[in-house]
């Protein structure tokens, strides 16, 4: 019988046998108890599992952040030493002292010679035992050390016994100059001290944390005999770093298990029923056991189809077996196996063979060694592979060979390198991006402060770059940015770092010591170079100016963040002067920054302190003076400055991301006021101004719907006013939001119509009810010399599109009468009333406007 048929027949027989037994017991009793207990058991189990997984995610995230920070420090140390090759050891001493001071947690930061000997330990106290040791002779450390040399990147060791005492792990980062190995930066951490820095209190109170390196126990926060009593209640999380990985395992403590089980005390009443269910469970377990046995048999039959290379060798490391994938990938065949293949020749360089042989022979039972290696093909080619090696032992426990599982990870490594580059490099200019630059700035700032040195930070912005993108297209714009970045990089090659900060902004960090005269000379060179035409356009070379702002430590800043903020503020000041200006940070700019920061904090507190108020300006049917509505106008009741108009704080609110909250407040306040007026018999509508940011961010619809529902106001009584010029910035997005509002019955008005040059096609697409004629077009109305053509065109356009019109800024009887004659009857302006508080507006509601409007 074929393999598949035999397996399927066995499976069907075992299934029939188990099902027959189960049916006899389950019917009548089992389902009742299962229905009662299953739901509660599942809910509590899932809650416990979810809580454990959440705790483990938080713990592993803190671990990942800590590991990334230390790996970044070692990487920056090595880069800085490579950039100063004259005396790498002296630079190491300075970098090690700096890193040890600013990043507590290191046990030691060592300097290792090219031959693997630890030449210097820092600090010497407590670490003298490691001095002079050769890492190639320390089996657990040698693998990571050799991997670091092979790849040129930072590698972490497995957990090992430290030469200075205790257990720990280490990072190795090679330092090279012109392709030659100068030495290795070696950071050492003690396990208990490292983990003690980030483990939370809840770990010890509720859970037991195990940290495993492969299957080796690295750390356990507590020992308990009850941790395995709840089958399946365990959380696992892998944490990878520097080509090494740990497994974090979280288990519940005895107390948590007891609390969990106590929730099922009521189940004791169902003990009799549970005895019957045990019969069912017995048959289920039999079936499960049979399935497992059949699955194991089937897995053995299918093991030849593994997607990994499998290689076995004897005690002399002569290959005895290769699966088909290994033969095809490496280029060997059966004849090659018979002739004899040296496994170590495939896996390692000739000079590494003695060391690696000892490493493999030292692998204990049940253990394995993971490495990333360049595998040698039969044709001489190399491929990056993930190699897992386990030792084969005889019945007496003696070494009798090795078994290797090899996976080609060339594509994965290429993708990781690409992702790493994308994460730290600007895609257009290939320069460091904002994130990497800020890390470099922070590191260099600490160095300068510790060394009593100065650094300059220059922020640059290409003037009028937007015009290139609009006129020439983004492809030409990107070429222009690349050329600009290359010029800056050439100029700053010897003096500091250059980065693309996004869009058309660049930054230069100058670490070379420059006095004011030398710096001004350098700025002049940058300005002259960047003002040279860029020959990338077929029609004519592109030429743009550049604005620069700069700040200097220690004169202008006390921190890296402040230095960046002050250089950026100087750049904004330069841009405000029209561009093409080089502006240093000054006391005046500092004063403006302080004022702005104060304004920002005041505005953030304004909502909390309820400092906003609404004023109302009447909308009048001018033919008879009937009040038909009001426009709600927001004001800021500043505690010291009095009333502040919207033009002074709305742009800042949009920039700070507060406009949604302020806009929501205005909608709610206006709706609440409208509800009060409706309740005392006054029927009118209220219009509220909406900013373009509220349309962009998508909250407007929810805010309006919530306010209408809470105050039980009819949607038709609420108008929303959007300024025409802002509306035209993204018509498609605005249309979607306004369509939804229109479907709810809310009226939409375009404010200041005629000033935004909107397309008639867009106007016809948008769900607009009212056009509000801007005051600049109303002013000439009613005068003999006034040009009223725009006003008349707007009124005619609205009539043809079945829209209403409202005239703003009506100040004279002549203007009122002229607009009435043209069919624009609803008007607002100082002729009727200025914007006034709600209490004053109620007096108008009670008296009417007859005493205000002059009748003809």
Coordinates of N, CA and C in Angstrom, one line a residue, residues 476-671:
X476 N 13.0 66.6 -11.5 CA 14.0 67.7 -11.6 C 14.3 68.2 -10.2
X477 N 13.2 68.3 -9.4 CA 13.4 68.8 -8.0 C 14.3 67.9 -7.2
X478 N 14.1 66.6 -7.4 CA 14.9 65.6 -6.7 C 16.4 65.7 -7.1
X479 N 16.6 65.8 -8.4 CA 18.0 66.0 -8.9 C 18.6 67.2 -8.3
X480 N 17.9 68.3 -8.2 CA 18.4 69.5 -7.6 C 18.8 69.3 -6.2
X481 N 18.0 68.6 -5.4 CA 18.3 68.3 -4.0 C 19.5 67.4 -3.9
X482 N 19.7 66.4 -4.8 CA 20.8 65.5 -4.8 C 22.1 66.3 -5.0
X483 N 22.1 67.2 -6.0 CA 23.2 68.0 -6.3 C 23.6 68.9 -5.2
X484 N 22.6 69.5 -4.5 CA 22.8 70.4 -3.4 C 23.5 69.6 -2.2
X485 N 22.9 68.4 -2.0 CA 23.5 67.5 -0.9 C 24.9 67.1 -1.2
X486 N 25.2 66.8 -2.5 CA 26.6 66.4 -2.9 C 27.6 67.6 -2.7
X487 N 27.1 68.8 -3.0 CA 28.0 70.0 -2.8 C 28.3 70.2 -1.3
X488 N 27.2 70.1 -0.5 CA 27.4 70.3 0.9 C 28.4 69.2 1.5
X489 N 28.2 68.0 1.0 CA 29.0 66.9 1.5 C 30.5 67.1 1.2
X490 N 30.7 67.6 0.0 CA 32.1 67.9 -0.4 C 32.7 69.0 0.5
X491 N 32.0 70.0 0.7 CA 32.5 71.1 1.5 C 32.7 70.7 2.9
X492 N 31.9 69.8 3.5 CA 32.0 69.5 4.9 C 32.7 68.2 5.1
X493 N 33.4 67.6 4.1 CA 34.0 66.3 4.2 C 35.0 66.2 5.4
X494 N 35.7 67.3 5.7 CA 36.8 67.3 6.7 C 36.4 68.0 8.0
X495 N 35.2 68.6 8.0 CA 35.0 69.5 9.1 C 33.7 69.0 10.0
X496 N 32.9 68.1 9.4 CA 31.8 67.7 10.2 C 30.8 66.8 9.4
X497 N 29.6 66.9 9.8 CA 28.5 66.0 9.2 C 27.5 66.8 8.5
X498 N 26.9 66.2 7.4 CA 25.8 66.8 6.7 C 24.6 65.9 6.7
X499 N 23.4 66.4 6.8 CA 22.2 65.6 6.8 C 21.1 66.2 6.0
X500 N 20.2 65.4 5.5 CA 18.9 65.9 4.9 C 17.9 65.8 5.9
X501 N 17.3 67.0 6.3 CA 16.3 67.0 7.4 C 14.9 66.9 6.9
X502 N 14.7 66.7 5.6 CA 13.3 66.5 5.0 C 13.0 67.7 4.1
X503 N 12.3 67.4 3.0 CA 11.9 68.3 2.0 C 13.2 69.0 1.5
X504 N 13.2 70.4 1.6 CA 14.4 71.1 1.0 C 15.3 71.6 2.1
X505 N 15.3 71.0 3.3 CA 16.1 71.4 4.4 C 17.3 70.5 4.6
X506 N 18.4 71.1 5.0 CA 19.7 70.4 5.3 C 20.2 70.9 6.6
X507 N 21.1 70.2 7.2 CA 21.8 70.6 8.4 C 23.2 70.2 8.3
X508 N 24.1 71.1 8.9 CA 25.5 70.8 8.9 C 26.0 70.9 10.4
X509 N 26.6 69.9 10.9 CA 27.2 69.9 12.2 C 28.7 70.0 12.1
X510 N 29.3 71.1 12.5 CA 30.8 71.3 12.4 C 31.4 71.0 13.7
X511 N 32.2 69.9 13.7 CA 33.0 69.5 14.9 C 34.4 70.0 14.9
X512 N 34.9 70.5 13.7 CA 36.2 71.1 13.7 C 36.2 72.4 14.5
X513 N 37.2 72.6 15.3 CA 37.3 73.8 16.1 C 37.5 75.1 15.2
X514 N 36.5 76.0 15.2 CA 36.6 77.2 14.4 C 36.3 78.4 15.2
X515 N 37.1 79.5 15.0 CA 36.7 80.7 15.6 C 35.7 81.4 14.7
X516 N 35.2 82.6 15.1 CA 34.2 83.3 14.4 C 34.7 83.6 13.0
X517 N 35.9 84.0 12.8 CA 36.4 84.4 11.5 C 36.5 83.2 10.6
X518 N 37.0 82.1 11.1 CA 37.1 80.9 10.2 C 35.7 80.4 9.9
X519 N 34.7 80.5 10.8 CA 33.4 80.0 10.6 C 32.7 80.9 9.5
X520 N 32.8 82.2 9.6 CA 32.2 83.1 8.6 C 32.8 82.8 7.2
X521 N 34.1 82.5 7.2 CA 34.7 82.2 5.9 C 34.1 80.9 5.4
X522 N 33.9 79.9 6.2 CA 33.3 78.6 5.8 C 31.8 78.9 5.3
X523 N 31.1 79.7 6.0 CA 29.7 80.0 5.6 C 29.7 80.7 4.3
X524 N 30.6 81.5 4.0 CA 30.7 82.2 2.7 C 31.0 81.2 1.6
X525 N 31.9 80.2 1.9 CA 32.2 79.2 0.9 C 30.9 78.4 0.6
X526 N 30.1 78.0 1.6 CA 28.9 77.3 1.4 C 27.9 78.1 0.6
X527 N 27.8 79.3 0.9 CA 26.8 80.2 0.2 C 27.2 80.3 -1.3
X528 N 28.5 80.5 -1.5 CA 29.0 80.7 -2.9 C 28.8 79.4 -3.7
X529 N 29.1 78.3 -3.1 CA 29.0 77.0 -3.8 C 27.5 76.7 -4.1
X530 N 26.6 76.9 -3.1 CA 25.2 76.6 -3.4 C 24.5 77.6 -4.3
X531 N 25.1 78.7 -4.5 CA 24.5 79.7 -5.4 C 25.0 79.5 -6.8
X532 N 25.9 78.5 -7.1 CA 26.3 78.2 -8.4 C 25.1 77.5 -9.2
X533 N 24.9 77.8 -10.4 CA 23.8 77.2 -11.2 C 24.0 75.7 -11.2
X534 N 22.9 75.0 -11.2 CA 22.9 73.5 -11.3 C 22.4 73.1 -12.7
X535 N 23.3 72.5 -13.5 CA 23.0 72.2 -14.9 C 22.3 70.9 -15.0
X536 N 21.0 70.8 -14.6 CA 20.3 69.6 -14.7 C 19.0 69.8 -15.6
X537 N 18.8 71.0 -16.0 CA 17.6 71.3 -16.8 C 18.1 71.5 -18.3
X538 N 17.4 70.9 -19.3 CA 17.9 71.1 -20.7 C 17.7 72.5 -21.2
X539 N 16.7 73.2 -20.6 CA 16.5 74.6 -21.1 C 17.5 75.5 -20.6
X540 N 17.7 75.6 -19.3 CA 18.6 76.5 -18.7 C 19.0 76.0 -17.3
X541 N 20.2 76.3 -16.8 CA 20.7 75.8 -15.5 C 19.7 76.4 -14.4
X542 N 19.5 75.6 -13.4 CA 18.7 76.1 -12.3 C 19.6 76.8 -11.2
X543 N 19.1 77.9 -10.8 CA 19.9 78.7 -9.8 C 18.9 79.2 -8.7
X544 N 19.2 78.8 -7.5 CA 18.4 79.2 -6.4 C 19.3 79.7 -5.2
X545 N 18.8 80.5 -4.4 CA 19.6 80.9 -3.2 C 19.3 80.0 -2.1
X546 N 20.0 80.2 -1.0 CA 19.9 79.4 0.2 C 19.9 80.3 1.4
X547 N 19.0 80.0 2.4 CA 19.0 80.7 3.6 C 19.6 79.8 4.7
X548 N 20.3 80.5 5.6 CA 21.0 79.7 6.7 C 20.8 80.3 8.0
X549 N 20.6 79.5 9.0 CA 20.6 79.9 10.4 C 21.6 79.1 11.2
X550 N 22.3 79.7 12.1 CA 23.3 78.9 12.8 C 23.4 79.3 14.3
X551 N 23.9 78.4 15.1 CA 24.1 78.6 16.5 C 25.3 77.9 17.0
X552 N 25.9 78.3 18.1 CA 27.2 77.8 18.5 C 27.1 77.4 20.0
X553 N 27.7 76.2 20.2 CA 27.9 75.8 21.6 C 29.3 76.1 22.0
X554 N 29.5 76.8 23.2 CA 28.6 76.9 24.3 C 27.8 78.2 24.4
X555 N 28.1 79.2 23.5 CA 27.5 80.5 23.7 C 26.0 80.5 23.6
X556 N 25.4 79.7 22.6 CA 24.0 79.8 22.3 C 23.1 78.7 22.8
X557 N 23.7 77.7 23.5 CA 22.8 76.6 23.9 C 23.5 75.9 25.1
X558 N 22.6 75.2 25.9 CA 23.1 74.4 27.0 C 22.8 72.9 26.7
X559 N 22.2 72.5 25.6 CA 21.9 71.1 25.3 C 21.9 71.0 23.8
X560 N 21.9 69.7 23.4 CA 21.9 69.4 22.0 C 20.5 69.8 21.4
X561 N 19.4 69.6 22.2 CA 18.1 69.9 21.7 C 18.0 71.4 21.5
X562 N 18.5 72.2 22.5 CA 18.4 73.6 22.4 C 19.3 74.2 21.3
X563 N 20.4 73.6 21.1 CA 21.3 74.0 19.9 C 20.5 73.9 18.6
X564 N 19.9 72.7 18.5 CA 19.1 72.5 17.2 C 17.9 73.5 17.1
X565 N 17.2 73.7 18.2 CA 16.1 74.6 18.2 C 16.6 76.1 17.9
X566 N 17.7 76.5 18.4 CA 18.1 77.8 18.2 C 18.7 78.0 16.7
X567 N 19.3 77.0 16.2 CA 19.8 77.1 14.8 C 18.6 77.2 13.9
X568 N 17.5 76.4 14.2 CA 16.3 76.4 13.4 C 15.6 77.7 13.5
X569 N 15.5 78.3 14.7 CA 14.9 79.6 14.9 C 15.7 80.7 14.1
X570 N 17.0 80.6 14.0 CA 17.8 81.5 13.2 C 17.5 81.4 11.8
X571 N 17.3 80.1 11.3 CA 16.9 79.9 9.9 C 15.5 80.5 9.6
X572 N 14.6 80.4 10.5 CA 13.3 81.0 10.2 C 13.4 82.5 10.1
X573 N 14.2 83.1 11.0 CA 14.5 84.5 10.9 C 15.1 84.9 9.6
X574 N 16.0 84.1 9.1 CA 16.6 84.4 7.8 C 15.6 84.3 6.7
X575 N 14.7 83.3 6.7 CA 13.7 83.2 5.7 C 12.7 84.3 5.8
X576 N 12.4 84.8 7.0 CA 11.5 85.9 7.1 C 12.0 87.2 6.5
X577 N 13.3 87.3 6.3 CA 13.9 88.5 5.7 C 14.0 88.4 4.2
X578 N 13.3 87.4 3.6 CA 13.2 87.3 2.2 C 14.1 86.2 1.5
X579 N 14.9 85.5 2.3 CA 15.7 84.5 1.7 C 17.1 85.0 1.3
X580 N 18.0 84.1 1.1 CA 19.4 84.4 0.7 C 20.2 85.1 1.8
X581 N 19.8 84.8 3.1 CA 20.4 85.5 4.2 C 21.0 84.4 5.1
X582 N 22.2 84.8 5.7 CA 22.8 84.0 6.7 C 22.6 84.7 8.1
X583 N 21.9 84.0 9.0 CA 21.5 84.6 10.3 C 22.0 83.8 11.4
X584 N 22.7 84.4 12.3 CA 23.1 83.7 13.6 C 22.1 83.9 14.6
X585 N 22.1 83.0 15.6 CA 21.2 83.1 16.7 C 21.5 84.4 17.6
X586 N 20.5 85.2 17.9 CA 20.7 86.4 18.6 C 19.8 86.5 19.8
X587 N 20.0 87.5 20.6 CA 19.2 87.7 21.8 C 17.7 88.0 21.4
X588 N 17.6 88.8 20.2 CA 16.3 89.1 19.8 C 15.5 87.8 19.4
X589 N 16.2 86.9 18.7 CA 15.5 85.7 18.3 C 15.2 84.9 19.5
X590 N 16.1 84.9 20.5 CA 15.8 84.2 21.8 C 14.6 84.8 22.5
X591 N 14.5 86.1 22.4 CA 13.3 86.7 23.0 C 12.0 86.3 22.3
X592 N 12.1 86.2 21.0 CA 10.9 85.8 20.2 C 10.6 84.3 20.5
X593 N 11.6 83.5 20.7 CA 11.4 82.1 21.0 C 10.7 81.9 22.4
X594 N 11.2 82.7 23.3 CA 10.6 82.7 24.7 C 9.2 83.1 24.6
X595 N 8.9 84.2 23.8 CA 7.6 84.7 23.7 C 6.6 83.7 23.1
X596 N 7.2 83.0 22.0 CA 6.4 82.0 21.3 C 6.1 80.8 22.3
X597 N 7.1 80.4 23.0 CA 6.9 79.3 23.9 C 5.9 79.6 25.0
X598 N 6.0 80.9 25.5 CA 5.0 81.3 26.5 C 3.6 81.3 25.9
X599 N 3.5 81.8 24.6 CA 2.2 81.8 23.9 C 1.7 80.4 23.7
X600 N 2.6 79.5 23.4 CA 2.1 78.1 23.2 C 1.6 77.5 24.5
X601 N 2.3 77.7 25.6 CA 1.8 77.2 26.9 C 0.5 77.8 27.3
X602 N 0.4 79.1 27.1 CA -0.9 79.8 27.4 C -2.0 79.2 26.6
X603 N -1.8 79.0 25.3 CA -2.9 78.5 24.4 C -3.2 77.1 24.8
X604 N -2.2 76.3 25.2 CA -2.5 74.9 25.6 C -3.4 74.9 26.9
X605 N -3.2 75.9 27.8 CA -4.0 76.0 29.0 C -5.3 76.7 28.8
X606 N -5.5 77.4 27.7 CA -6.7 78.2 27.5 C -8.0 77.3 27.5
X607 N -7.9 76.2 26.9 CA -9.1 75.3 26.9 C -9.4 74.7 28.3
X608 N -8.3 74.3 29.0 CA -8.4 73.8 30.3 C -9.0 74.8 31.3
X609 N -8.6 76.1 31.1 CA -9.1 77.2 32.0 C -10.4 77.8 31.5
X610 N -10.9 77.3 30.4 CA -12.2 77.8 29.9 C -12.1 79.3 29.6
X611 N -11.0 79.7 28.8 CA -10.8 81.1 28.5 C -11.3 81.6 27.1
X612 N -11.9 80.6 26.4 CA -12.5 81.0 25.1 C -14.0 81.4 25.3
X613 N -14.4 82.4 24.5 CA -15.7 82.9 24.5 C -16.2 83.1 23.0
X614 N -17.5 83.1 22.8 CA -18.1 83.3 21.5 C -18.8 84.7 21.5
X615 N -18.5 85.5 20.5 CA -19.3 86.7 20.2 C -20.2 86.4 19.0
X616 N -21.3 87.1 18.9 CA -22.3 86.8 17.9 C -22.6 88.1 17.1
X617 N -22.6 88.0 15.8 CA -22.9 89.2 14.9 C -24.2 88.8 14.2
X618 N -25.2 89.7 14.2 CA -26.5 89.3 13.6 C -26.4 89.2 12.1
X619 N -27.2 88.2 11.6 CA -27.5 88.1 10.1 C -29.0 88.6 10.0
X620 N -29.2 89.6 9.1 CA -30.5 90.3 9.1 C -31.1 90.2 7.7
X621 N -32.4 90.0 7.6 CA -33.1 90.2 6.4 C -33.4 91.7 6.3
X622 N -32.5 92.4 5.5 CA -32.5 93.8 5.5 C -33.7 94.5 5.0
X623 N -34.6 93.7 4.3 CA -35.8 94.4 3.8 C -36.7 94.9 4.9
X624 N -36.8 94.2 6.0 CA -37.6 94.6 7.1 C -37.0 94.6 8.5
X625 N -35.7 94.3 8.5 CA -35.0 94.3 9.7 C -35.2 93.0 10.6
X626 N -35.7 91.9 9.9 CA -35.9 90.7 10.7 C -34.6 90.0 10.9
X627 N -34.4 89.6 12.2 CA -33.2 88.8 12.6 C -33.4 87.4 12.2
X628 N -32.5 86.8 11.3 CA -32.6 85.5 10.8 C -31.5 84.5 11.3
X629 N -30.5 85.1 11.8 CA -29.4 84.2 12.3 C -28.3 85.0 12.9
X630 N -27.2 84.3 13.2 CA -26.0 85.0 13.8 C -24.8 84.2 13.4
X631 N -23.7 84.9 13.3 CA -22.4 84.2 13.1 C -21.6 84.2 14.4
X632 N -21.2 83.0 14.8 CA -20.5 82.9 16.1 C -19.0 83.1 15.8
X633 N -18.4 84.1 16.5 CA -17.0 84.4 16.3 C -16.2 84.2 17.6
X634 N -15.2 83.4 17.5 CA -14.4 83.0 18.7 C -13.5 84.1 19.1
X635 N -13.3 84.3 20.4 CA -12.4 85.2 21.0 C -11.7 84.5 22.2
X636 N -10.5 84.9 22.4 CA -9.7 84.4 23.6 C -9.6 85.4 24.7
X637 N -10.3 85.1 25.8 CA -10.3 86.0 26.9 C -9.0 85.8 27.7
X638 N -7.9 86.5 27.2 CA -6.6 86.3 27.8 C -6.6 86.9 29.2
X639 N -6.0 86.2 30.2 CA -6.0 86.7 31.6 C -5.4 88.0 31.8
X640 N -4.4 88.4 30.9 CA -3.7 89.7 31.1 C -3.9 90.6 29.9
X641 N -4.1 90.1 28.7 CA -4.2 90.9 27.5 C -5.6 91.3 27.1
X642 N -6.6 90.7 27.8 CA -7.9 90.9 27.4 C -8.3 90.1 26.2
X643 N -9.3 90.6 25.4 CA -9.8 89.8 24.3 C -8.7 89.8 23.2
X644 N -8.5 88.5 22.7 CA -7.5 88.3 21.6 C -8.3 87.8 20.4
X645 N -8.1 88.4 19.2 CA -8.8 88.0 18.1 C -8.3 86.6 17.5
X646 N -9.2 86.0 16.7 CA -8.8 84.6 16.1 C -7.6 84.6 15.3
X647 N -7.3 85.7 14.5 CA -6.2 85.8 13.6 C -4.8 85.7 14.4
X648 N -4.9 86.0 15.7 CA -3.7 86.0 16.5 C -3.4 84.6 17.1
X649 N -4.4 83.7 17.2 CA -4.1 82.4 17.8 C -4.5 81.2 17.0
X650 N -5.4 81.4 16.1 CA -5.9 80.2 15.3 C -4.7 79.6 14.5
X651 N -3.8 80.3 13.8 CA -2.7 79.7 13.1 C -1.8 78.9 14.0
X652 N -1.5 79.5 15.2 CA -0.7 78.8 16.2 C -1.4 77.5 16.7
X653 N -2.7 77.6 16.9 CA -3.4 76.4 17.3 C -3.4 75.3 16.2
X654 N -3.4 75.7 15.0 CA -3.3 74.7 13.9 C -1.9 74.0 13.9
X655 N -0.9 74.9 14.1 CA 0.5 74.4 14.1 C 0.7 73.4 15.3
X656 N 0.1 73.7 16.4 CA 0.3 72.9 17.6 C -0.6 71.7 17.7
X657 N -1.5 71.6 16.7 CA -2.4 70.4 16.7 C -3.6 70.6 17.7
X658 N -3.9 71.8 18.1 CA -5.0 72.1 19.0 C -6.3 72.5 18.3
X659 N -6.2 72.6 17.0 CA -7.4 73.2 16.3 C -8.6 72.3 16.4
X660 N -8.4 71.0 16.4 CA -9.6 70.1 16.5 C -10.3 70.3 17.9
X661 N -9.5 70.4 19.0 CA -10.2 70.6 20.3 C -10.8 72.0 20.4
X662 N -10.2 73.0 19.9 CA -10.8 74.4 19.9 C -12.0 74.4 19.0
X663 N -11.9 73.8 17.8 CA -13.0 73.8 16.9 C -14.2 73.1 17.5
X664 N -13.9 71.9 18.1 CA -15.0 71.1 18.8 C -15.6 72.0 19.9
X665 N -14.8 72.7 20.7 CA -15.4 73.6 21.7 C -16.3 74.6 21.1
X666 N -15.9 75.3 20.0 CA -16.7 76.3 19.4 C -18.1 75.7 18.9
X667 N -18.0 74.5 18.2 CA -19.2 73.9 17.8 C -20.2 73.6 18.9
X668 N -19.6 73.0 20.0 CA -20.5 72.7 21.2 C -21.0 74.0 21.8
X669 N -20.2 75.0 22.0 CA -20.7 76.2 22.7 C -21.8 76.9 21.8
X670 N -21.6 77.0 20.5 CA -22.6 77.6 19.6 C -23.9 76.8 19.6
X671 N -23.7 75.5 19.6 CA -24.9 74.6 19.6 C -25.7 74.7 20.9

